[in-house]
Amino acid sequence: MVSGLSSRDSRGRRLPTAVKIVIAGGFGVGKTTMVGTVSETKPLRTEEVLTDEGIGVDDISGVERKKTTTVAMDFGRITMRDEYVLYLFGTPGQERFWFMWDEVALGALGAVVLADTRRLSDCFPSVDYFERRGTPFIVAVNCFEGSQQFDLPEIQMALNLGPNVPVMLCDARSLESCKKVLIDMVLHAMKTRGLAPAPA
């Protein structure tokens, strides 16, 4: 979805480059919130109400107040500096929906793995998935109220991340915070893939 050649419209004007980004992480970590916060269009959501059928199947410890879950994906769009249009695809967090990840991640420039320090181990499957695929990713720790705060090197060590994987704090409810995460992710992915970095 990223091309080295710029498309132009019928008047010869340069069109923005389309970039696909995946937002991944565990159940209830804030993926739907992040996509909804930054999307300049009404985001597409595939949320369903949690029912008793999920008891014993879905682990909701730490997020007991959550009433809905994404069953396919979230989708949103944001334009960056009129040069890039980022298409955001949020993955479902529950294990029973992981079979859809390959389709969601196909053609992505890179990924943001959202983490919650209350359930840090929930992001291991996402980290492992993108490492195995060779997809550049960063880890963004969503700062929930009341959650214990850790230094970023501690989180990097706990997740067994290499020094080449950026780790940062974020607030999925804040537009500026989410934009910074996405910009850092795009720059990291372009550097990792050997593409020309975006202008400062």
Coordinates of N, CA and C in Angstrom, one line a residue:
M1 N 0.8 -1.2 0.0 CA 0.0 0.0 0.0 C 0.9 1.3 0.0
V2 N 2.2 1.1 0.1 CA 3.1 2.2 0.0 C 3.9 2.1 -1.3
S3 N 3.9 3.1 -2.0 CA 4.6 3.1 -3.3 C 5.7 4.2 -3.4
G4 N 6.7 3.9 -4.0 CA 7.8 4.9 -4.2 C 7.4 5.9 -5.3
L5 N 6.4 5.6 -6.1 CA 5.9 6.6 -7.1 C 4.7 7.3 -6.6
S6 N 4.7 8.6 -6.9 CA 3.5 9.4 -6.4 C 2.5 9.4 -7.5
S7 N 1.2 9.2 -7.1 CA 0.1 9.3 -8.1 C -0.3 10.8 -8.3
R8 N -0.9 11.1 -9.4 CA -1.3 12.4 -9.7 C -2.7 12.4 -10.2
D9 N -3.5 13.4 -9.9 CA -4.9 13.5 -10.4 C -4.9 14.0 -11.9
S10 N -6.1 14.2 -12.4 CA -6.2 14.6 -13.8 C -5.6 16.0 -14.1
R11 N -5.4 16.8 -13.1 CA -4.8 18.1 -13.3 C -3.3 18.1 -13.0
G12 N -2.8 16.9 -12.8 CA -1.3 16.8 -12.5 C -0.9 17.0 -11.1
R13 N -1.9 17.2 -10.2 CA -1.5 17.5 -8.8 C -1.1 16.2 -8.1
R14 N -0.1 16.3 -7.2 CA 0.4 15.1 -6.5 C -0.7 14.6 -5.5
L15 N -1.0 13.3 -5.6 CA -2.0 12.8 -4.6 C -1.2 12.2 -3.4
P16 N -1.8 12.2 -2.2 CA -1.1 11.6 -1.1 C -0.9 10.1 -1.2
T17 N 0.2 9.6 -0.6 CA 0.5 8.2 -0.7 C -0.4 7.5 0.4
A18 N -1.0 6.4 0.0 CA -1.8 5.6 0.9 C -0.9 4.6 1.7
V19 N -1.1 4.6 3.0 CA -0.3 3.8 3.9 C -1.3 3.0 4.8
K20 N -1.1 1.7 4.9 CA -1.9 0.9 5.7 C -1.2 0.6 7.0
I21 N -1.9 0.9 8.1 CA -1.3 0.7 9.5 C -2.2 -0.3 10.2
V22 N -1.7 -1.2 11.0 CA -2.4 -2.1 11.8 C -2.3 -1.7 13.3
I23 N -3.4 -1.6 14.0 CA -3.5 -1.3 15.4 C -3.8 -2.6 16.1
A24 N -2.9 -3.2 16.9 CA -3.1 -4.5 17.5 C -2.9 -4.4 19.0
G25 N -3.2 -5.6 19.6 CA -3.0 -5.6 21.1 C -4.1 -6.5 21.7
G26 N -4.0 -6.6 23.0 CA -5.0 -7.5 23.7 C -6.4 -7.0 23.8
F27 N -7.2 -7.8 24.4 CA -8.7 -7.4 24.6 C -8.8 -6.2 25.5
G28 N -9.5 -5.2 25.1 CA -9.8 -4.1 26.0 C -8.7 -3.1 26.2
V29 N -7.7 -3.1 25.3 CA -6.5 -2.3 25.5 C -6.6 -0.9 24.9
G30 N -7.7 -0.7 24.1 CA -7.9 0.7 23.5 C -7.8 0.8 22.0
K31 N -7.8 -0.3 21.3 CA -7.6 -0.2 19.8 C -8.8 0.5 19.2
T32 N -10.0 0.2 19.5 CA -11.2 0.9 19.0 C -11.2 2.3 19.3
T33 N -10.8 2.6 20.6 CA -10.7 4.0 21.0 C -9.7 4.8 20.2
M34 N -8.5 4.2 20.0 CA -7.5 4.9 19.2 C -7.9 5.2 17.8
V35 N -8.5 4.2 17.1 CA -9.0 4.4 15.7 C -10.0 5.5 15.7
G36 N -11.0 5.5 16.6 CA -12.0 6.4 16.7 C -11.5 7.8 17.0
T37 N -10.5 7.9 17.8 CA -9.9 9.2 18.2 C -9.3 10.0 17.0
V38 N -8.5 9.2 16.2 CA -7.8 9.9 15.1 C -8.5 9.9 13.8
S39 N -9.5 9.1 13.6 CA -10.1 9.0 12.2 C -10.8 10.3 11.9
E40 N -10.5 10.8 10.7 CA -11.1 12.0 10.2 C -12.5 11.7 9.5
T41 N -12.8 10.4 9.4 CA -14.1 10.0 8.9 C -14.7 9.2 10.0
K42 N -16.0 9.0 9.9 CA -16.7 8.1 10.9 C -16.1 6.7 10.8
P43 N -15.5 6.2 11.9 CA -14.8 4.9 11.8 C -15.8 3.8 11.7
L44 N -15.4 2.8 10.9 CA -16.2 1.6 10.8 C -15.8 0.7 12.0
R45 N -16.9 0.3 12.7 CA -16.7 -0.6 13.9 C -17.5 -1.9 13.7
T46 N -17.0 -3.0 14.2 CA -17.7 -4.2 14.2 C -17.8 -4.7 15.6
E47 N -18.3 -3.9 16.5 CA -18.4 -4.3 17.9 C -19.7 -5.0 18.2
E48 N -19.7 -5.9 19.1 CA -20.8 -6.7 19.5 C -20.8 -6.7 21.1
V49 N -22.0 -6.8 21.6 CA -22.2 -6.8 23.1 C -21.6 -8.1 23.6
L50 N -20.8 -8.0 24.7 CA -20.4 -9.3 25.4 C -21.6 -10.0 26.0
T51 N -21.6 -11.3 25.8 CA -22.8 -12.1 26.4 C -22.2 -13.1 27.3
D52 N -23.1 -13.9 27.9 CA -22.8 -15.0 28.8 C -22.0 -16.1 28.1
E53 N -22.2 -16.1 26.7 CA -21.5 -17.2 26.0 C -20.0 -17.1 26.0
G54 N -19.5 -15.9 26.3 CA -18.1 -15.7 26.4 C -17.5 -16.0 27.7
I55 N -18.3 -16.4 28.7 CA -17.8 -16.8 30.0 C -17.0 -18.0 29.9
G56 N -15.8 -18.0 30.4 CA -14.9 -19.2 30.4 C -14.1 -19.2 29.1
V57 N -14.5 -18.3 28.1 CA -13.8 -18.3 26.8 C -12.9 -17.0 26.8
D58 N -13.5 -15.9 27.1 CA -12.8 -14.6 27.0 C -12.4 -14.2 28.4
D59 N -11.1 -13.8 28.5 CA -10.5 -13.4 29.8 C -10.7 -11.9 29.9
I60 N -11.6 -11.5 30.8 CA -11.9 -10.0 31.0 C -11.4 -9.5 32.3
S61 N -10.5 -10.3 33.0 CA -9.9 -9.8 34.2 C -9.1 -8.5 34.0
G62 N -9.4 -7.5 34.8 CA -8.8 -6.2 34.6 C -9.6 -5.3 33.8
V63 N -10.5 -5.8 33.0 CA -11.4 -4.9 32.2 C -12.8 -5.4 32.3
E64 N -13.2 -5.6 33.6 CA -14.5 -6.2 33.8 C -15.7 -5.3 33.4
R65 N -15.4 -4.0 33.3 CA -16.5 -3.0 33.0 C -16.7 -2.9 31.5
K66 N -15.9 -3.6 30.7 CA -16.0 -3.5 29.2 C -17.3 -4.3 28.8
K67 N -18.1 -3.7 28.0 CA -19.4 -4.3 27.6 C -19.5 -4.8 26.2
T68 N -18.5 -4.3 25.3 CA -18.5 -4.7 23.9 C -17.2 -5.2 23.5
T69 N -17.1 -5.9 22.3 CA -15.8 -6.4 21.8 C -15.9 -6.3 20.3
T70 N -14.7 -6.1 19.7 CA -14.6 -6.1 18.2 C -14.5 -7.5 17.7
V71 N -15.4 -7.8 16.7 CA -15.4 -9.2 16.3 C -14.8 -9.3 14.9
A72 N -14.5 -8.3 14.2 CA -13.8 -8.3 12.9 C -12.7 -7.4 12.8
M73 N -13.0 -6.1 12.7 CA -11.9 -5.1 12.7 C -12.5 -3.7 12.9
D74 N -11.7 -2.8 13.3 CA -12.0 -1.3 13.2 C -11.3 -0.7 12.0
F75 N -11.9 0.3 11.4 CA -11.3 0.9 10.3 C -11.5 2.4 10.4
G76 N -10.4 3.2 10.1 CA -10.4 4.6 10.1 C -9.4 5.2 9.2
R77 N -9.4 6.5 9.0 CA -8.5 7.1 8.1 C -8.1 8.5 8.6
I78 N -6.8 8.8 8.4 CA -6.3 10.1 8.8 C -5.3 10.6 7.8
T79 N -5.3 11.9 7.4 CA -4.4 12.5 6.5 C -3.3 13.2 7.2
M80 N -2.0 12.9 6.9 CA -0.9 13.5 7.5 C -0.2 14.4 6.6
R81 N -0.2 15.7 6.9 CA 0.5 16.7 6.2 C 0.2 16.7 4.7
D82 N -0.9 16.3 4.3 CA -1.4 16.2 2.9 C -0.4 15.4 2.0
E83 N 0.5 14.6 2.7 CA 1.4 13.8 1.9 C 1.0 12.3 2.0
Y84 N 0.5 11.9 3.2 CA 0.1 10.5 3.4 C -1.3 10.4 3.9
V85 N -2.0 9.4 3.4 CA -3.3 9.0 4.0 C -3.1 7.7 4.7
L86 N -3.2 7.7 6.0 CA -3.1 6.5 6.8 C -4.4 5.8 6.9
Y87 N -4.5 4.5 6.5 CA -5.7 3.7 6.7 C -5.4 2.8 7.8
L88 N -6.2 3.0 8.9 CA -6.0 2.3 10.1 C -6.9 1.1 10.3
F89 N -6.3 -0.1 10.6 CA -7.1 -1.3 10.7 C -6.8 -1.9 12.1
G90 N -7.8 -1.8 13.0 CA -7.7 -2.4 14.3 C -8.1 -3.8 14.3
T91 N -7.2 -4.7 14.9 CA -7.5 -6.1 14.9 C -8.4 -6.5 16.1
P92 N -9.1 -7.6 16.1 CA -9.8 -8.0 17.2 C -8.8 -8.6 18.2
G93 N -9.1 -8.4 19.5 CA -8.1 -8.7 20.5 C -8.3 -10.1 21.1
Q94 N -9.4 -10.7 21.0 CA -9.7 -12.0 21.6 C -9.1 -13.2 20.7
E95 N -8.6 -14.2 21.4 CA -7.9 -15.3 20.7 C -8.8 -15.9 19.7
R96 N -10.1 -16.1 20.0 CA -11.0 -16.8 19.0 C -11.1 -16.1 17.7
F97 N -10.7 -14.8 17.6 CA -10.7 -14.0 16.3 C -9.4 -13.8 15.7
W98 N -8.3 -14.5 16.2 CA -7.0 -14.2 15.7 C -6.8 -14.8 14.2
F99 N -7.7 -15.7 13.8 CA -7.6 -16.2 12.5 C -7.7 -15.1 11.4
M100 N -8.3 -14.0 11.8 CA -8.5 -12.9 10.8 C -7.3 -12.0 10.7
W101 N -6.3 -12.1 11.5 CA -5.2 -11.2 11.5 C -4.4 -11.2 10.2
D102 N -4.2 -12.3 9.6 CA -3.5 -12.4 8.3 C -4.1 -11.5 7.3
E103 N -5.4 -11.5 7.2 CA -6.1 -10.7 6.2 C -6.0 -9.2 6.6
V104 N -6.1 -8.9 7.8 CA -6.1 -7.5 8.3 C -4.7 -6.9 8.1
A105 N -3.6 -7.7 8.3 CA -2.2 -7.3 8.3 C -1.6 -7.3 6.9
L106 N -2.3 -7.9 5.9 CA -1.8 -8.0 4.6 C -1.5 -6.6 4.0
G107 N -0.3 -6.4 3.5 CA 0.1 -5.1 2.9 C 0.4 -4.0 3.8
A108 N 0.4 -4.2 5.1 CA 0.6 -3.1 6.0 C 2.1 -2.6 6.0
L109 N 2.3 -1.3 6.1 CA 3.6 -0.8 6.2 C 4.2 -1.2 7.6
G110 N 3.4 -1.1 8.6 CA 3.8 -1.4 10.0 C 2.6 -1.5 10.9
A111 N 2.9 -1.7 12.2 CA 1.9 -1.9 13.2 C 2.2 -1.1 14.5
V112 N 1.1 -0.8 15.2 CA 1.2 -0.3 16.6 C 0.6 -1.4 17.4
V113 N 1.5 -1.8 18.4 CA 1.0 -2.8 19.4 C 0.6 -2.0 20.7
L114 N -0.6 -1.9 21.0 CA -1.1 -1.2 22.2 C -0.9 -2.2 23.4
A115 N -0.4 -1.6 24.5 CA -0.2 -2.4 25.7 C -0.9 -1.7 26.9
D116 N -1.3 -2.6 27.8 CA -1.9 -2.1 29.1 C -1.1 -2.7 30.2
T117 N -0.5 -1.9 31.1 CA 0.4 -2.5 32.1 C -0.4 -3.4 33.1
R118 N -1.7 -3.2 33.1 CA -2.5 -4.1 34.0 C -2.5 -5.5 33.5
R119 N -2.4 -5.7 32.2 CA -2.4 -7.0 31.5 C -1.4 -7.0 30.4
L120 N -0.1 -6.8 30.8 CA 1.0 -6.6 29.8 C 1.1 -7.9 29.0
S121 N 0.9 -9.0 29.6 CA 1.2 -10.3 28.8 C 0.2 -10.4 27.7
D122 N -0.9 -9.7 27.7 CA -1.9 -9.8 26.6 C -1.4 -9.3 25.2
C123 N -0.3 -8.5 25.3 CA 0.2 -8.1 24.0 C 1.3 -9.0 23.4
F124 N 1.7 -10.0 24.2 CA 2.7 -11.0 23.7 C 2.3 -11.6 22.3
P125 N 1.1 -12.0 22.1 CA 0.7 -12.6 20.8 C 0.9 -11.6 19.7
S126 N 0.6 -10.4 19.9 CA 0.8 -9.4 18.8 C 2.2 -9.2 18.5
V127 N 3.1 -9.0 19.6 CA 4.5 -8.8 19.4 C 5.1 -10.0 18.6
D128 N 4.7 -11.2 19.1 CA 5.2 -12.4 18.4 C 4.8 -12.5 17.0
Y129 N 3.5 -12.1 16.7 CA 3.0 -12.2 15.3 C 3.7 -11.3 14.4
F130 N 4.0 -10.1 14.8 CA 4.7 -9.1 13.9 C 6.1 -9.4 13.8
E131 N 6.7 -10.0 14.8 CA 8.1 -10.4 14.7 C 8.3 -11.5 13.7
R132 N 7.4 -12.5 13.8 CA 7.4 -13.6 12.9 C 7.2 -13.2 11.4
R133 N 6.3 -12.2 11.2 CA 6.1 -11.7 9.9 C 7.1 -10.8 9.3
G134 N 8.0 -10.3 10.2 CA 9.0 -9.3 9.8 C 8.4 -7.9 9.6
T135 N 7.2 -7.7 10.2 CA 6.5 -6.4 10.1 C 7.1 -5.4 11.1
P136 N 7.5 -4.3 10.7 CA 8.0 -3.3 11.7 C 6.9 -2.8 12.6
F137 N 7.2 -2.7 13.9 CA 6.1 -2.3 14.8 C 6.7 -1.5 16.0
I138 N 5.9 -0.7 16.6 CA 6.3 -0.1 17.9 C 5.3 -0.5 18.9
V139 N 5.7 -0.4 20.2 CA 4.8 -0.7 21.3 C 4.4 0.7 22.0
A140 N 3.1 0.9 22.0 CA 2.5 2.1 22.7 C 1.8 1.7 23.9
V141 N 2.2 2.2 25.1 CA 1.6 1.8 26.3 C 0.5 2.8 26.6
N142 N -0.8 2.3 26.6 CA -1.9 3.1 26.8 C -2.1 3.4 28.3
C143 N -2.0 4.6 28.7 CA -2.0 5.0 30.1 C -3.4 5.1 30.7
F144 N -3.9 4.0 31.3 CA -5.2 4.0 31.9 C -5.1 4.6 33.3
E145 N -6.2 5.3 33.7 CA -6.2 5.8 35.0 C -6.2 4.7 36.1
G146 N -5.3 4.9 37.1 CA -5.2 3.9 38.1 C -4.3 2.8 37.8
S147 N -3.7 2.7 36.6 CA -2.8 1.6 36.3 C -1.4 2.0 36.8
Q148 N -0.7 1.0 37.2 CA 0.7 1.2 37.7 C 1.6 1.6 36.6
Q149 N 2.4 2.7 36.8 CA 3.3 3.2 35.8 C 4.7 2.6 35.9
F150 N 5.2 2.2 34.8 CA 6.6 1.6 34.8 C 7.5 2.5 33.8
D151 N 8.8 2.4 34.0 CA 9.7 3.0 33.1 C 9.7 2.3 31.8
L152 N 9.9 3.0 30.7 CA 9.9 2.3 29.4 C 10.9 1.2 29.3
P153 N 12.1 1.4 29.8 CA 13.1 0.2 29.7 C 12.6 -1.0 30.5
E154 N 11.8 -0.8 31.6 CA 11.2 -2.0 32.3 C 10.2 -2.7 31.4
I155 N 9.4 -1.9 30.7 CA 8.4 -2.5 29.8 C 9.1 -3.2 28.6
Q156 N 10.1 -2.6 28.1 CA 10.9 -3.2 27.0 C 11.5 -4.6 27.4
M157 N 12.0 -4.6 28.6 CA 12.6 -5.8 29.2 C 11.5 -6.9 29.4
A158 N 10.4 -6.4 30.0 CA 9.3 -7.4 30.3 C 8.8 -8.0 29.1
L159 N 8.7 -7.3 28.0 CA 8.2 -7.8 26.7 C 9.3 -8.5 25.9
N160 N 10.5 -8.5 26.4 CA 11.7 -9.1 25.7 C 11.8 -8.5 24.3
L161 N 11.7 -7.2 24.2 CA 11.9 -6.5 22.9 C 13.3 -6.2 22.7
G162 N 13.7 -6.2 21.4 CA 15.0 -5.8 21.0 C 15.2 -4.3 21.1
P163 N 16.4 -3.8 21.1 CA 16.6 -2.3 21.2 C 16.1 -1.6 20.0
N164 N 15.8 -2.3 18.9 CA 15.3 -1.6 17.7 C 13.8 -1.4 17.7
V165 N 13.1 -1.9 18.7 CA 11.6 -1.7 18.8 C 11.3 -0.6 19.7
P166 N 10.8 0.6 19.2 CA 10.5 1.7 20.0 C 9.4 1.4 21.0
V167 N 9.4 1.9 22.2 CA 8.4 1.8 23.2 C 8.1 3.2 23.6
M168 N 6.8 3.6 23.7 CA 6.4 4.9 24.1 C 5.1 4.9 24.9
L169 N 4.8 6.0 25.6 CA 3.6 6.1 26.3 C 2.5 6.8 25.4
C170 N 1.3 6.5 25.7 CA 0.2 7.2 24.9 C -1.1 7.3 25.7
D171 N -2.0 8.1 25.2 CA -3.3 8.1 25.7 C -4.3 8.0 24.5
A172 N -4.9 6.8 24.3 CA -5.7 6.5 23.2 C -6.9 7.5 23.0
R173 N -7.2 8.3 24.0 CA -8.3 9.2 24.0 C -7.9 10.6 23.5
S174 N -6.5 10.8 23.4 CA -6.0 12.1 23.0 C -5.5 12.1 21.5
L175 N -6.1 13.0 20.7 CA -5.7 13.1 19.3 C -4.2 13.4 19.1
E176 N -3.7 14.3 19.9 CA -2.3 14.6 19.7 C -1.4 13.4 20.1
S177 N -1.7 12.7 21.1 CA -1.0 11.6 21.6 C -1.0 10.5 20.5
C178 N -2.2 10.2 20.0 CA -2.3 9.2 18.9 C -1.6 9.6 17.7
K179 N -1.7 10.8 17.3 CA -0.9 11.3 16.1 C 0.6 11.1 16.2
K180 N 1.1 11.4 17.4 CA 2.5 11.2 17.7 C 2.9 9.7 17.5
V181 N 2.0 8.8 18.1 CA 2.3 7.4 17.9 C 2.3 7.0 16.5
L182 N 1.4 7.5 15.7 CA 1.3 7.1 14.3 C 2.5 7.6 13.5
I183 N 2.9 8.9 13.8 CA 4.0 9.5 13.1 C 5.3 8.7 13.4
D184 N 5.5 8.4 14.7 CA 6.7 7.6 15.1 C 6.7 6.2 14.5
M185 N 5.5 5.6 14.4 CA 5.4 4.3 13.8 C 5.8 4.3 12.3
V186 N 5.3 5.3 11.6 CA 5.5 5.4 10.1 C 7.0 5.7 9.9
L187 N 7.6 6.6 10.7 CA 9.1 6.9 10.5 C 9.9 5.6 10.8
H188 N 9.5 4.9 11.9 CA 10.2 3.7 12.3 C 10.1 2.6 11.1
A189 N 8.9 2.5 10.6 CA 8.7 1.4 9.6 C 9.4 1.8 8.3
M190 N 9.4 3.1 7.9 CA 10.1 3.5 6.7 C 11.6 3.3 6.9
K191 N 12.2 3.6 8.0 CA 13.6 3.4 8.3 C 13.9 1.9 8.2
T192 N 13.1 1.1 8.9 CA 13.3 -0.3 8.9 C 13.3 -0.9 7.5
R193 N 12.4 -0.5 6.7 CA 12.2 -1.0 5.4 C 13.2 -0.3 4.3
G194 N 14.0 0.6 4.8 CA 14.9 1.3 3.9 C 14.3 2.3 2.9
L195 N 13.1 2.8 3.3 CA 12.4 3.8 2.5 C 12.9 5.2 2.9
A196 N 12.7 6.1 2.0 CA 13.1 7.5 2.3 C 12.2 8.0 3.4
P197 N 12.8 8.6 4.5 CA 12.0 9.1 5.6 C 11.1 10.3 5.2
A198 N 10.0 10.4 5.9 CA 9.1 11.6 5.6 C 9.9 12.9 6.0
P199 N 9.6 14.0 5.4 CA 10.2 15.2 5.8 C 9.8 15.6 7.2
A200 N 10.7 16.3 7.9 CA 10.4 16.7 9.3 C 9.3 17.8 9.3

